[in-house]
Structure formats: structure tokens, C-alpha cells
Coordinates of C-alpha atoms and ligand atoms in Angstrom, one line a residue:
M1 CA -123.1 -51.2 -47.3
S2 CA -124.8 -50.1 -44.1
R3 CA -125.5 -52.0 -40.9
R4 CA -128.3 -51.4 -38.5
L5 CA -127.0 -51.6 -34.9
H6 CA -129.0 -50.7 -31.9
G7 CA -130.7 -47.9 -33.7
S8 CA -127.6 -46.3 -35.4
V9 CA -126.4 -46.9 -38.9
L10 CA -122.8 -47.1 -40.0
S11 CA -121.9 -46.7 -43.6
D12 CA -118.5 -47.5 -45.3
P13 CA -116.9 -44.2 -46.5
V14 CA -115.4 -45.9 -49.6
T15 CA -116.8 -47.6 -52.6
V16 CA -115.4 -51.0 -53.5
A17 CA -115.4 -53.1 -56.7
G18 CA -118.3 -55.2 -55.6
E19 CA -120.5 -56.5 -52.9
P20 CA -121.5 -60.2 -52.7
P21 CA -125.1 -60.9 -53.7
L22 CA -125.9 -62.1 -50.2
S23 CA -125.2 -59.9 -47.2
V24 CA -124.9 -60.7 -43.5
F25 CA -127.5 -59.4 -41.1
A26 CA -126.5 -57.2 -38.2
Y27 CA -125.6 -59.2 -35.2
D28 CA -128.7 -58.0 -33.2
Q29 CA -131.0 -59.3 -36.0
V30 CA -130.2 -62.9 -35.3
Q31 CA -130.8 -64.1 -31.8
L32 CA -129.7 -67.6 -30.8
L33 CA -132.4 -69.4 -28.8
P34 CA -131.6 -71.9 -26.0
G35 CA -129.4 -74.8 -27.1
L36 CA -125.7 -75.8 -27.3
L37 CA -124.6 -72.8 -29.5
R38 CA -126.3 -70.3 -27.3
E39 CA -124.6 -71.9 -24.3
Q40 CA -121.2 -71.6 -25.9
F41 CA -121.9 -68.0 -26.9
D42 CA -123.2 -67.0 -23.4
H43 CA -120.3 -68.8 -21.7
N44 CA -117.6 -67.0 -23.8
H45 CA -119.4 -63.6 -23.5
D46 CA -119.6 -63.9 -19.7
L47 CA -116.0 -65.2 -19.3
F48 CA -114.4 -62.3 -21.3
L49 CA -116.8 -59.7 -19.8
H50 CA -115.4 -60.6 -16.4
L51 CA -111.7 -60.8 -17.3
N52 CA -109.4 -58.6 -15.3
E53 CA -108.7 -55.5 -17.4
D54 CA -105.3 -54.7 -15.8
A55 CA -104.2 -58.3 -16.5
L56 CA -105.3 -57.9 -20.1
L57 CA -103.3 -54.7 -20.5
K58 CA -100.3 -55.8 -18.5
P59 CA -98.0 -57.0 -21.3
F60 CA -98.6 -53.8 -23.3
R61 CA -97.9 -51.6 -20.3
E62 CA -94.8 -53.6 -19.2
R63 CA -93.2 -53.5 -22.7
E64 CA -93.8 -49.7 -22.8
G65 CA -92.2 -49.2 -19.4
M66 CA -95.5 -48.1 -17.8
P67 CA -96.8 -49.0 -14.4
A68 CA -98.4 -52.4 -14.9
P69 CA -100.6 -53.4 -11.9
G70 CA -102.8 -56.5 -11.8
P71 CA -102.1 -60.3 -12.0
N72 CA -100.3 -62.1 -14.8
M73 CA -102.6 -64.0 -17.1
G74 CA -100.1 -66.9 -17.6
G75 CA -99.6 -69.1 -20.6
W76 CA -98.9 -67.6 -23.9
Y77 CA -100.1 -64.1 -22.8
D78 CA -97.4 -63.1 -20.3
N79 CA -94.5 -60.8 -21.0
A80 CA -91.6 -62.8 -19.6
E81 CA -88.1 -64.0 -20.5
D82 CA -88.4 -67.8 -20.3
F83 CA -90.1 -68.6 -23.6
S84 CA -87.9 -71.4 -25.1
P85 CA -89.5 -73.5 -27.8
P86 CA -90.3 -76.3 -28.1
A87 CA -89.9 -77.0 -24.3
N88 CA -91.5 -73.9 -22.8
F89 CA -94.3 -71.8 -24.4
H90 CA -94.8 -69.6 -21.4
A91 CA -94.8 -65.9 -22.7
F92 CA -94.8 -67.1 -26.3
I93 CA -96.6 -64.1 -27.7
P94 CA -97.3 -61.4 -25.0
G95 CA -100.7 -59.9 -25.4
H96 CA -101.3 -61.7 -28.6
S97 CA -105.0 -62.4 -28.1
F98 CA -106.1 -59.0 -26.6
G99 CA -107.6 -58.0 -30.0
Q100 CA -109.5 -61.2 -30.3
Y101 CA -111.0 -60.9 -26.8
L102 CA -111.9 -57.3 -27.8
S103 CA -113.4 -58.5 -31.0
G104 CA -115.4 -61.3 -29.3
L105 CA -116.8 -58.8 -26.8
A106 CA -117.6 -56.2 -29.5
R107 CA -119.6 -58.8 -31.5
A108 CA -121.3 -60.0 -28.3
Y109 CA -122.3 -56.5 -27.5
A110 CA -123.7 -56.1 -31.1
A111 CA -125.7 -59.3 -30.6
T112 CA -127.0 -58.5 -27.1
G113 CA -126.8 -54.8 -26.5
S114 CA -125.2 -55.5 -23.1
Q115 CA -124.2 -52.1 -21.7
P116 CA -121.5 -53.5 -19.3
T117 CA -119.9 -55.1 -22.3
R118 CA -119.9 -51.9 -24.3
E119 CA -118.5 -50.0 -21.3
K120 CA -115.7 -52.6 -20.9
I121 CA -114.8 -52.3 -24.6
H122 CA -114.6 -48.5 -24.4
R123 CA -112.4 -48.7 -21.2
L124 CA -110.1 -51.3 -22.8
V125 CA -109.7 -49.3 -26.0
R126 CA -108.9 -46.1 -24.1
A127 CA -106.4 -47.8 -21.8
F128 CA -104.8 -49.8 -24.6
G129 CA -104.5 -46.6 -26.6
E130 CA -102.4 -45.1 -23.8
T131 CA -99.9 -47.8 -24.2
V132 CA -99.3 -47.1 -28.0
E133 CA -96.5 -44.7 -28.6
P134 CA -94.8 -43.8 -31.9
E135 CA -91.5 -45.6 -31.4
G136 CA -93.4 -48.9 -31.2
K137 CA -91.5 -50.1 -28.2
F138 CA -94.0 -52.9 -27.8
Y139 CA -92.9 -54.5 -31.0
R140 CA -89.1 -54.2 -30.4
G141 CA -87.7 -57.7 -30.1
Y142 CA -91.1 -59.1 -30.5
H143 CA -91.2 -62.6 -32.2
L144 CA -94.4 -62.4 -34.2
P145 CA -95.3 -58.7 -34.7
A146 CA -97.6 -59.2 -37.7
Y147 CA -99.5 -62.0 -35.9
T148 CA -100.3 -59.9 -32.9
Y149 CA -100.9 -56.7 -34.8
D150 CA -103.4 -58.5 -37.1
K151 CA -105.5 -59.6 -34.1
T152 CA -105.2 -56.2 -32.4
S153 CA -106.3 -54.6 -35.7
C154 CA -109.4 -56.9 -35.9
G155 CA -110.4 -56.1 -32.3
L156 CA -110.1 -52.3 -32.9
I157 CA -112.1 -52.4 -36.1
D158 CA -114.8 -54.5 -34.4
A159 CA -114.8 -52.1 -31.4
H160 CA -115.4 -49.2 -33.7
E161 CA -118.0 -51.0 -35.9
F162 CA -119.9 -53.0 -33.4
A163 CA -119.4 -51.2 -30.1
L164 CA -119.4 -47.7 -31.6
C165 CA -116.2 -46.9 -29.8
P166 CA -115.1 -43.5 -31.1
D167 CA -111.4 -43.8 -30.3
A168 CA -110.9 -47.2 -31.9
L169 CA -109.9 -46.1 -35.4
D170 CA -107.5 -43.5 -34.1
V171 CA -105.8 -46.1 -31.9
H172 CA -105.8 -48.4 -34.9
W173 CA -104.0 -45.8 -36.9
R174 CA -101.4 -45.3 -34.2
V175 CA -100.8 -49.0 -33.6
T176 CA -100.4 -49.5 -37.3
Q177 CA -97.6 -46.8 -37.4
A178 CA -96.0 -48.4 -34.4
V179 CA -95.8 -51.9 -36.0
L180 CA -94.8 -50.9 -39.5
P181 CA -91.0 -50.5 -38.8
Y182 CA -91.1 -54.1 -37.6
L183 CA -92.8 -55.6 -40.7
P184 CA -91.0 -56.8 -43.8
E185 CA -91.5 -55.2 -47.2
K186 CA -94.0 -57.9 -48.3
A187 CA -95.7 -61.0 -47.1
L188 CA -93.2 -63.7 -46.3
S189 CA -93.8 -67.4 -46.2
R190 CA -92.3 -69.4 -43.4
A191 CA -89.7 -70.7 -45.9
E192 CA -88.7 -67.2 -46.8
Q193 CA -88.5 -66.2 -43.1
R194 CA -86.1 -69.1 -42.5
L195 CA -83.8 -67.9 -45.3
R196 CA -83.5 -64.5 -43.8
P197 CA -81.3 -63.6 -40.8
H198 CA -83.3 -64.4 -37.6
G199 CA -83.0 -65.0 -34.0
M200 CA -84.8 -68.0 -32.4
V201 CA -87.0 -70.3 -34.5
A202 CA -90.2 -68.4 -33.4
D203 CA -89.0 -65.4 -35.4
T204 CA -89.7 -67.5 -38.6
W205 CA -93.4 -68.1 -37.6
D206 CA -94.9 -64.7 -38.3
E207 CA -98.0 -64.5 -40.4
T208 CA -97.7 -61.4 -42.6
Y209 CA -99.7 -63.2 -45.3
T210 CA -102.9 -62.9 -43.2
L211 CA -102.7 -59.1 -42.9
P212 CA -104.6 -57.9 -46.1
E213 CA -108.1 -58.9 -44.8
N214 CA -107.9 -56.5 -41.9
F215 CA -106.0 -53.8 -43.8
F216 CA -108.8 -53.9 -46.4
L217 CA -111.4 -53.7 -43.6
A218 CA -109.6 -50.8 -42.0
Y219 CA -109.6 -49.0 -45.4
R220 CA -113.3 -49.6 -45.8
R221 CA -114.1 -48.4 -42.3
S222 CA -111.8 -45.3 -42.2
G223 CA -111.5 -44.3 -45.9
K224 CA -107.7 -44.0 -45.4
K225 CA -106.0 -45.0 -48.7
E226 CA -102.8 -45.9 -46.8
Y227 CA -104.6 -49.1 -45.5
R228 CA -105.6 -50.1 -49.0
D229 CA -101.9 -49.7 -50.1
L230 CA -100.8 -51.8 -47.1
A231 CA -103.3 -54.5 -48.0
V232 CA -102.0 -54.7 -51.5
R233 CA -98.4 -54.7 -50.3
F234 CA -99.1 -57.8 -48.1
I235 CA -101.1 -59.9 -50.6
E236 CA -98.9 -63.0 -50.9
Q237 CA -98.8 -63.4 -54.7
D238 CA -96.7 -66.5 -54.5
Y239 CA -99.6 -68.2 -52.7
F240 CA -102.7 -66.8 -54.4
G241 CA -101.3 -66.8 -57.9
P242 CA -100.7 -70.6 -58.0
L243 CA -103.9 -71.3 -56.2
A244 CA -105.8 -69.2 -58.8
D245 CA -104.2 -71.4 -61.5
G246 CA -105.3 -74.6 -59.8
Q247 CA -102.0 -75.5 -58.3
N248 CA -102.1 -77.1 -54.8
V249 CA -99.5 -75.2 -52.9
L250 CA -100.9 -76.0 -49.5
P251 CA -98.7 -79.1 -48.6
G252 CA -96.3 -78.3 -45.8
E253 CA -97.9 -74.9 -45.0
H254 CA -99.2 -74.0 -41.6
A255 CA -102.9 -75.0 -41.8
Y256 CA -105.0 -72.4 -39.9
S257 CA -103.1 -69.3 -41.0
H258 CA -103.3 -70.4 -44.7
V259 CA -107.0 -71.0 -44.5
N260 CA -107.3 -67.7 -42.7
A261 CA -105.3 -66.1 -45.6
L262 CA -108.0 -67.2 -48.0
S263 CA -110.3 -64.6 -46.4
S264 CA -107.6 -62.0 -47.4
A265 CA -108.1 -63.2 -51.0
M266 CA -111.8 -62.6 -50.7
Q267 CA -111.4 -59.1 -49.4
A268 CA -108.9 -58.5 -52.3
Y269 CA -111.5 -59.8 -54.7
L270 CA -114.3 -57.6 -53.2
V271 CA -112.2 -54.4 -52.9
L272 CA -110.0 -54.7 -56.0
G273 CA -112.5 -56.6 -58.2
D274 CA -109.8 -59.0 -59.5
E275 CA -111.4 -62.5 -60.2
K276 CA -108.0 -64.1 -59.7
Y277 CA -108.5 -63.8 -55.9
L278 CA -111.9 -65.4 -56.0
S279 CA -110.5 -68.3 -57.9
A280 CA -107.6 -68.5 -55.4
A281 CA -110.1 -68.7 -52.5
R282 CA -112.3 -71.2 -54.1
N283 CA -109.5 -73.5 -55.3
G284 CA -107.7 -73.1 -51.9
L285 CA -110.8 -74.3 -50.0
Q286 CA -111.3 -77.1 -52.5
F287 CA -107.8 -78.4 -51.8
V288 CA -108.6 -78.2 -48.1
H289 CA -111.8 -80.2 -48.6
E290 CA -109.8 -82.8 -50.5
Q291 CA -107.7 -83.4 -47.4
S292 CA -110.2 -83.1 -44.7
Y293 CA -111.3 -85.7 -42.2
A294 CA -114.9 -86.9 -42.1
T295 CA -115.5 -84.2 -39.4
G296 CA -114.6 -81.4 -41.8
G297 CA -111.5 -80.8 -39.8
W298 CA -108.1 -80.6 -41.4
G299 CA -104.3 -80.0 -40.9
P300 CA -102.7 -82.8 -38.7
D301 CA -100.0 -81.2 -36.6
E302 CA -101.2 -77.8 -37.9
A303 CA -100.0 -78.6 -41.5
F304 CA -101.3 -79.6 -44.8
V305 CA -100.0 -82.9 -46.2
P306 CA -99.0 -83.8 -49.8
P307 CA -102.1 -85.3 -51.3
G308 CA -102.3 -88.9 -52.8
K309 CA -99.8 -90.5 -50.4
G310 CA -102.1 -91.8 -47.7
L311 CA -100.6 -89.3 -45.2
L312 CA -103.9 -88.3 -43.6
N313 CA -104.4 -92.0 -42.7
D314 CA -100.8 -92.1 -41.3
S315 CA -101.7 -89.2 -39.1
L316 CA -104.2 -91.4 -37.2
G317 CA -101.3 -93.3 -35.7
T318 CA -98.8 -90.5 -35.4
T319 CA -100.4 -87.5 -33.8
H320 CA -103.2 -86.5 -31.3
A321 CA -103.1 -82.9 -32.7
S322 CA -105.5 -83.7 -35.6
F323 CA -107.4 -80.4 -36.0
E324 CA -106.8 -77.0 -34.4
T325 CA -110.4 -76.7 -33.6
P326 CA -111.5 -73.2 -32.4
C327 CA -109.0 -71.4 -34.8
G328 CA -109.6 -73.8 -37.6
S329 CA -113.4 -73.6 -37.2
Y330 CA -113.3 -69.8 -37.0
G331 CA -111.2 -69.6 -40.2
H332 CA -113.5 -72.2 -41.9
F333 CA -116.7 -70.3 -41.0
K334 CA -115.2 -67.1 -42.2
I335 CA -114.1 -68.4 -45.7
T336 CA -117.3 -70.4 -46.2
R337 CA -119.4 -67.3 -45.3
Y338 CA -117.5 -65.2 -47.8
L339 CA -117.8 -67.9 -50.5
L340 CA -121.5 -68.7 -49.8
R341 CA -122.4 -65.0 -49.9
T342 CA -120.5 -64.6 -53.2
T343 CA -121.4 -67.7 -55.1
R344 CA -124.8 -68.7 -53.4
D345 CA -123.4 -72.3 -53.6
S346 CA -125.0 -74.3 -50.8
H347 CA -122.0 -76.6 -50.6
Y348 CA -120.2 -74.0 -48.6
G349 CA -123.0 -74.1 -46.1
D350 CA -122.7 -77.9 -46.0
S351 CA -119.0 -77.5 -45.3
M352 CA -119.6 -75.0 -42.5
E353 CA -122.2 -77.2 -40.7
R354 CA -119.9 -80.2 -40.9
V355 CA -117.2 -78.4 -39.0
L356 CA -119.9 -76.9 -36.7
Y357 CA -121.4 -80.2 -35.5
N358 CA -118.3 -82.4 -35.6
A359 CA -115.6 -80.0 -34.3
I360 CA -116.4 -76.8 -32.5
A361 CA -119.7 -78.0 -31.0
G362 CA -117.6 -80.6 -29.1
A363 CA -115.1 -78.2 -27.8
T364 CA -115.1 -78.1 -24.0
P365 CA -115.7 -74.6 -22.4
I366 CA -112.8 -72.2 -21.8
L367 CA -112.1 -72.1 -18.0
A368 CA -111.7 -68.9 -16.1
D369 CA -107.9 -69.4 -15.8
G370 CA -107.5 -69.6 -19.5
T371 CA -107.5 -73.4 -19.8
T372 CA -108.7 -74.0 -23.4
F373 CA -109.7 -76.8 -25.8
Y374 CA -107.3 -76.7 -28.7
Y375 CA -106.9 -79.9 -30.8
S376 CA -109.6 -82.4 -31.8
D377 CA -107.9 -85.8 -31.6
Y378 CA -108.7 -88.3 -34.3
N379 CA -105.9 -90.7 -33.3
N380 CA -106.8 -94.4 -33.2
S381 CA -106.6 -94.0 -29.4
A382 CA -108.2 -90.6 -28.8
R383 CA -109.5 -88.6 -25.8
K384 CA -110.6 -85.0 -25.3
V385 CA -108.0 -83.0 -23.4
H386 CA -107.2 -79.4 -22.6
Y387 CA -104.2 -77.7 -24.2
K388 CA -101.0 -77.6 -22.1
D389 CA -100.7 -73.8 -22.1
K390 CA -103.3 -71.2 -20.9
W391 CA -104.7 -68.5 -23.1
P392 CA -103.6 -69.9 -26.5
C393 CA -104.8 -68.6 -29.9
C394 CA -107.9 -70.9 -29.6
S395 CA -109.2 -69.0 -26.6
G396 CA -109.4 -65.9 -28.8
T397 CA -111.0 -67.4 -31.9
F398 CA -113.6 -69.4 -29.8
A399 CA -115.0 -66.1 -28.4
Q400 CA -115.2 -64.6 -31.9
L401 CA -116.7 -67.7 -33.5
S402 CA -119.4 -68.3 -30.9
A403 CA -120.5 -64.6 -31.4
D404 CA -120.7 -65.3 -35.2
Y405 CA -123.0 -68.3 -35.0
G406 CA -126.1 -66.1 -35.5
I407 CA -124.8 -64.1 -38.5
S408 CA -123.6 -67.4 -40.1
S409 CA -127.1 -68.9 -40.0
Y410 CA -129.1 -66.5 -42.3
Y411 CA -128.3 -64.2 -45.2
R412 CA -130.2 -61.4 -47.0
S413 CA -130.6 -61.4 -50.8
G414 CA -132.3 -58.8 -53.0
D415 CA -135.4 -61.0 -53.1
G416 CA -135.6 -62.6 -49.7
V417 CA -133.6 -64.6 -47.1
Y418 CA -131.3 -67.6 -47.2
V419 CA -131.6 -70.1 -44.4
N420 CA -128.2 -71.7 -44.1
L421 CA -127.9 -73.3 -40.6
F422 CA -130.6 -75.2 -38.8
V423 CA -130.2 -73.8 -35.3
P424 CA -132.7 -72.6 -32.7
S425 CA -132.8 -68.9 -33.5
R426 CA -134.9 -65.9 -34.3
L427 CA -134.3 -63.6 -37.3
T428 CA -135.9 -60.1 -37.3
W429 CA -135.8 -58.1 -40.5
S430 CA -138.0 -56.0 -42.8
P431 CA -138.4 -57.3 -46.3
N432 CA -139.8 -54.5 -48.4
S433 CA -140.2 -52.5 -45.1
T434 CA -142.6 -55.1 -43.6
P435 CA -141.4 -56.0 -40.1
C436 CA -141.0 -59.8 -40.1
T437 CA -139.8 -62.4 -37.6
L438 CA -138.7 -65.9 -38.5
T439 CA -138.4 -68.2 -35.5
Q440 CA -136.6 -71.5 -36.1
T441 CA -137.3 -74.3 -33.7
T442 CA -135.2 -77.5 -33.9
E443 CA -133.1 -80.1 -32.3
Y444 CA -131.2 -80.7 -35.5
P445 CA -129.0 -82.7 -36.1
R446 CA -130.1 -85.0 -33.2
Q447 CA -133.6 -84.8 -34.7
E448 CA -134.2 -84.8 -38.4
T449 CA -136.6 -81.9 -38.6
T450 CA -136.7 -78.1 -38.3
Q451 CA -139.6 -75.7 -38.2
L452 CA -139.7 -72.1 -39.3
A453 CA -142.6 -69.9 -38.0
F454 CA -143.2 -66.5 -39.6
S455 CA -144.7 -63.5 -37.9
L456 CA -145.5 -60.4 -40.1
T457 CA -147.5 -57.2 -39.6
R458 CA -149.0 -57.6 -43.1
P459 CA -148.7 -60.1 -46.0
E460 CA -145.4 -59.7 -47.9
T461 CA -144.0 -61.4 -51.0
F462 CA -140.4 -62.6 -50.8
T463 CA -138.4 -65.8 -51.3
V464 CA -137.1 -68.1 -48.5
Y465 CA -134.2 -70.2 -49.7
L466 CA -133.6 -73.3 -47.7
R467 CA -130.3 -75.2 -47.9
I468 CA -130.9 -78.8 -48.8
P469 CA -127.6 -80.5 -47.9
A470 CA -125.9 -82.6 -50.6
W471 CA -126.2 -85.7 -48.3
A472 CA -130.0 -85.4 -48.0
G473 CA -131.9 -88.5 -49.0
A474 CA -134.7 -88.7 -51.5
K475 CA -137.3 -88.7 -48.7
T476 CA -136.3 -85.2 -47.6
N477 CA -139.5 -83.2 -47.6
V478 CA -140.4 -79.6 -47.3
S479 CA -143.9 -78.5 -46.4
V480 CA -145.5 -75.1 -46.1
N481 CA -148.5 -74.9 -43.7
G482 CA -148.6 -78.7 -43.8
R483 CA -148.7 -79.0 -47.6
R484 CA -145.8 -80.4 -49.5
A485 CA -143.8 -77.7 -51.3
E486 CA -144.4 -77.6 -55.1
S487 CA -140.8 -77.8 -56.1
P488 CA -138.8 -80.8 -55.0
A489 CA -136.0 -80.5 -52.4
E490 CA -132.9 -81.1 -54.5
P491 CA -129.8 -82.1 -52.5
G492 CA -126.9 -79.8 -52.9
K493 CA -129.1 -76.8 -53.8
F494 CA -131.0 -74.0 -52.1
L495 CA -134.7 -74.7 -52.4
P496 CA -136.5 -71.4 -53.2
L497 CA -140.0 -70.9 -51.7
Q498 CA -141.5 -67.8 -53.3
R499 CA -144.9 -66.7 -52.0
T500 CA -146.8 -64.0 -50.2
W501 CA -146.0 -64.8 -46.7
K502 CA -148.5 -64.1 -44.0
D503 CA -148.6 -64.0 -40.2
G504 CA -148.6 -67.6 -38.8
D505 CA -147.1 -69.3 -41.8
R506 CA -145.1 -72.4 -41.1
V507 CA -142.4 -74.2 -43.0
E508 CA -141.2 -77.7 -41.9
I509 CA -138.3 -79.6 -43.3
E510 CA -137.9 -83.3 -42.7
F511 CA -134.4 -84.5 -43.6
E512 CA -133.7 -88.0 -44.7
M513 CA -130.2 -88.6 -43.1
P514 CA -128.9 -91.7 -44.8
L515 CA -125.9 -93.5 -43.1
R516 CA -122.8 -93.6 -45.2
V517 CA -119.2 -94.8 -44.9
E518 CA -116.4 -92.4 -45.9
A519 CA -112.8 -93.6 -46.5
I520 CA -110.1 -91.4 -45.1
D521 CA -108.3 -91.2 -48.5
D522 CA -107.9 -93.0 -51.8
K523 CA -104.9 -95.0 -50.6
N524 CA -106.7 -96.4 -47.6
P525 CA -110.2 -97.4 -48.7
R526 CA -110.6 -99.7 -45.7
S527 CA -110.0 -97.0 -43.1
V528 CA -113.5 -95.6 -42.8
A529 CA -115.7 -93.3 -40.7
L530 CA -119.4 -93.7 -40.2
V531 CA -121.4 -90.6 -41.1
R532 CA -125.1 -89.8 -40.8
G533 CA -126.3 -86.6 -42.4
P534 CA -124.0 -83.9 -41.2
L535 CA -122.8 -85.9 -38.2
A536 CA -119.6 -88.0 -38.0
L537 CA -120.2 -90.9 -35.5
F538 CA -117.3 -91.8 -33.2
A539 CA -116.9 -95.3 -32.0
V540 CA -116.8 -95.4 -28.1
S541 CA -116.7 -99.1 -27.4
E542 CA -114.3 -102.0 -28.2
V543 CA -114.3 -102.6 -32.0
P544 CA -115.4 -106.2 -32.7
P545 CA -113.3 -108.3 -35.1
G546 CA -114.5 -108.8 -38.7
L547 CA -116.2 -105.4 -39.0
T548 CA -117.5 -104.6 -42.5
R549 CA -119.0 -101.6 -44.3
A550 CA -122.2 -103.6 -44.5
H551 CA -122.2 -103.9 -40.6
L552 CA -121.7 -100.1 -40.2
L553 CA -124.6 -99.3 -42.5
T554 CA -127.0 -101.2 -40.2
A555 CA -126.3 -98.8 -37.3
S556 CA -129.5 -98.0 -35.4
R557 CA -130.3 -95.5 -32.7
S558 CA -129.9 -97.0 -29.2
S559 CA -130.4 -93.8 -27.2
S560 CA -131.0 -90.1 -27.8
D561 CA -127.2 -89.7 -28.6
D562 CA -126.0 -93.2 -29.3
W563 CA -126.0 -95.5 -32.4
T564 CA -125.3 -99.2 -32.2
V565 CA -124.0 -101.7 -34.8
R566 CA -124.7 -105.3 -33.9
T567 CA -122.3 -108.0 -35.3
A568 CA -122.0 -111.7 -34.5
S569 CA -118.7 -110.9 -32.7
G570 CA -120.1 -108.1 -30.6
D571 CA -121.8 -104.7 -30.6
L572 CA -120.2 -101.4 -31.3
T573 CA -121.5 -98.0 -30.0
F574 CA -121.1 -94.7 -31.7
R575 CA -121.6 -91.1 -30.4
P576 CA -121.4 -87.6 -32.0
F577 CA -118.4 -85.5 -30.9
A578 CA -120.5 -83.0 -29.0
S579 CA -121.7 -85.8 -26.7
I580 CA -118.3 -87.3 -25.9
M581 CA -116.9 -86.5 -22.5
D582 CA -113.9 -88.3 -21.0
E583 CA -114.3 -91.6 -22.7
H584 CA -111.9 -93.0 -25.3
Y585 CA -113.1 -92.8 -28.8
R586 CA -112.0 -93.3 -32.4
L587 CA -113.2 -91.7 -35.6
Y588 CA -111.8 -94.2 -38.2
L589 CA -112.3 -98.0 -38.2
R590 CA -110.6 -100.7 -40.2
V591 CA -113.1 -102.7 -42.2
E592 CA -112.6 -106.2 -43.7
S593 CA -114.7 -105.4 -46.7
Ligands
ZN1 ZN1 -105.7 -71.9 -32.2

């Protein structure tokens, strides 16, 4: 595989068992155009570009006994002695998210070509490298060595791949040698960690089972077989084996890290070629889907619940920590991207966009002091709030995810291009060496249409595959240059448009977005959410008595964002998550019939 990046081409030095039939475009081939996603990307890029470098490096320098100037970042990031769960999470995981910020910046550089961003990445990698010494002092007495190493690893791989940072792979090798004495002989579940001698409870929270993905990537980038061996060593067979056999082993497990681990299964499948890991990833995500909220979010209190007991419904009354949104969305995008590319099954795109519009699109911006949106709240009395601690995990994944919006939107196939997300964007590529630009203009999902405009230097034959979501109504219509497409738009499939495209060609999709009512689980058929197309609608006014499903299905648009249901006992207003500010809201309503 090779990736075009600002004129240079990087190639993997190893051959792997297989490549997915769909590949991602280089970051700079997909530009987000003005809109909410572009705003999130720009905000995160700007915030991390201006973060104090001494502050970022401080925990590493301090733990190595080096001079450590600059301010403390605060929150989870500091190196201090007062961490004492569950009361005090200050200094929980010193320097944990450094690699994620590096990764977010490297991807942002790849998307924008911003030289100040590239220079900052190079400075950070060089200065970080100076803190890595063979005895691995940093990891001595560290509560979650695999957790932090995994993020550092990702950041260095991305700095090498996307910011062409020459030192990054050498630093990666050295930091790997530094952490190895502190890692167990294999991936350990939390239950296994609890059974081993340990200090405080946080010592049982490490995530060795997420390591293989980045070890495989390090192997692919560097060609060093040692990384492949490490990847194989940390594949959690007790997790993937049962999943591959169709056993749901998710209940009780930590939610985000176990969804993230499914991406390790995908790298294991791609590098080693064993179908078992593909089955594990597919079945694992299917089990997640079966216990997701109507938003696509999952994991109340960061855990999977035993299915079939109505526990998801119980969570609406017991917790406000309903979905770990930036991390969960990042993991969800990553696994649905792998599976969509591998299977070409459009349902993975449907799943990705559900989480996009109902979860991460409604996350409030990270503030300059590290104040971060963490949990989406689906409690029956819910509000948007910031997380109690600064610079948590979600501040790192948000920066990575917002840089990935572009590459998640389009994929290249041998015969053309797949259009997966309907977002304002511009794709530039060269099918059969013909320079081509596809500009997508849309206010989807607020509006039901999207337009694709093609610009080519000469006519060229290729296929454009459009994702027709499974929820799409029978009136969904695709037209090319104003004429209805010959093949019908079949919900739950990609619609192929094969033709000789020429400059000025236009495609328009008009989606029929029927309203539907979704019960939270089988045990609670009267606890329902109102959904329209990809959008869950949240009630933001007093719920009138005697509400029924039939009432909900009469909702009509009352402003650009709001939907209203009129009943004899009062009106009820609904709003999508991204438009909710400080007002109280609720996702699930009790219906009489
Ligand atoms: Zn998080």
C-alpha cells in the first residue's frame, strides 16, 4: 500500500496477508468544507497547535529526573502523588494523552499541510525522545503502562507516517524497549489483573488487550519482525476466540477499550490472514449494536450489560454516564471503517453516521484549559455537562477523530469511489490517471438532499457507489444530471452509478427520512425514542400525559432544528443532539400504546 502525502509517497516495507478491497484516501485528498465537522476539526487543530510544549513534556521529564520547566497541565495529565480513586483523579495517568495529541496534530498536518503543525510535531518528537532512556524510569511504578504506551505508540507512528518525522520510528523502538519490562507476558483482562498481586485498584485497569493494533502498524511501517511478534503475543485469545464462535463475552467488560480492541482483531486479520479475527470483529460489533441506544452510543457507566434483562432501560434511571462520547465515537469510527472497507457492507456506514450525528456532533468544544466533553447523558433527566477532570482520555480521541472525518467519508475501490458520509467536502483523486474532483454540497441531515458535482480534465469511466441507508424510504431518489438513475436506490446497499463521467456532471440524492419509533430493548417496548433518518430526536419540553407511538409518528418540523408533536394534552418539542445547549432533555419517552 502507498499513500500520497504532500508530494511524497510512503510504502510499507512488509507484505501482509491481505488488503481490504476498499482503501482510504490520503488525508489531503479529502477536504472538509464549511460546516459543523470542519468547525470541530479546525477547533481541535488550533487548540493542540497552541498547547505549551514544555507542559506537554513535563510528566516525562519529571519522571526521568530531568529539568522540567513550564506549567502543569492539570487533571489526569500531571505527575503528582495525590491520585486516589475514586475520590481524586488528579494525576491519574501522567502524560497519558501525549501520543493522542501528537497523532491528532500529525493527521491535521496531513489534511492541511500546515507547516507550523509539522514543525511542532518534529520538535515534540525530538524532545520526547530525549526523555526516553533504556531503564524505562518513566514506567516504574506507573499504574497503566500499556494504556499510555499504546497511545504514545500511535502518536509516533502517525508522526512518522503523516508528518514525515524521521526520528519517530527510532523513538518508537526505544520507548517500546523501555515499557516491555513493565508489561505482562500476555494480554490480561481486568478480571485476570485483579487476581494477580497488585497495588491500588488502578493497577488492575490496564489495557494490554488493545496493544496489537499499533504493534501490527509499527511492524508494517518499520519492517521490524519484533513488532509482529509482540502483536501476536498480546492478542487476547480469550476474548477473540469466543467472539469468533458467536459467544457474547462483552457483558461486564469495559466498553470503549473492548470496542477499540476489535480494531486489533482487524489488524490481526489483515496481517496474519486468519478469518477468525474478522469473525471476531464482526460478531463483536454486532453484539455492541444489539445493546446500543437509539443514538448509536453504548456502554452505560463504561460497561457492557448482560443482554435480555432490560438493563439498558434501567440505566436511564441510574446513571448520567451513558456513552463515553469522544473515545467511543473514535473507536466506533475506526472499527466501522475497517469493516466497511473489508466487507463493503453499507450497514457499517449507517452505524458510523448514527454515532456521528447523535453523539460526537453534539460534543461541546474542548476548552483551552483541558475542560472536555466526556459522557453523553441519556438519563431521564439529562443535561450536557463538562467532565470533572481536565485533559481526560476524551480530549485525545476527539482530536484524532475530528481529523479522521474526511478519510471516513470516501473510499477508493478498484473500479471507482464509495461515497459513505454525506458531509460538505471535496475529494480530489485520479481514477485511471485522470485528475478528478468531487465536491459534495449538503446540509444533511437537517436537509434531506445532497449534491455531488464532478470536475474532470477529460471524460473518464468509473463507478460511484452511493450509500443508501437502511432506513431510507421508498421515495428516496437518485438523479444524474437531473435524470432519475436507471437502477433503483435500494435501502441498506451501495447504489452503483457506472458511467463515463464528464466535467460538470451532477448527482443529486433526495432521501426520504421516515419517522420511526425505537424501543430501548425487548423487555421495555414502551420505553421509546423518536428517530428520523439518521437522527435521534430528543424531547426538550414537558412530556404531555397519555403519549402514544401514534402521536410521536405525527411529529412535524416546527423550525429549522425543532420537531413538534401535538396532542390533546399538550405539545412536545424535539431537537437533535447537536442543537442542544444547556436545556434539559430526554432521549427515551414512556408511551401508553
Ligand atoms: Zn474517553
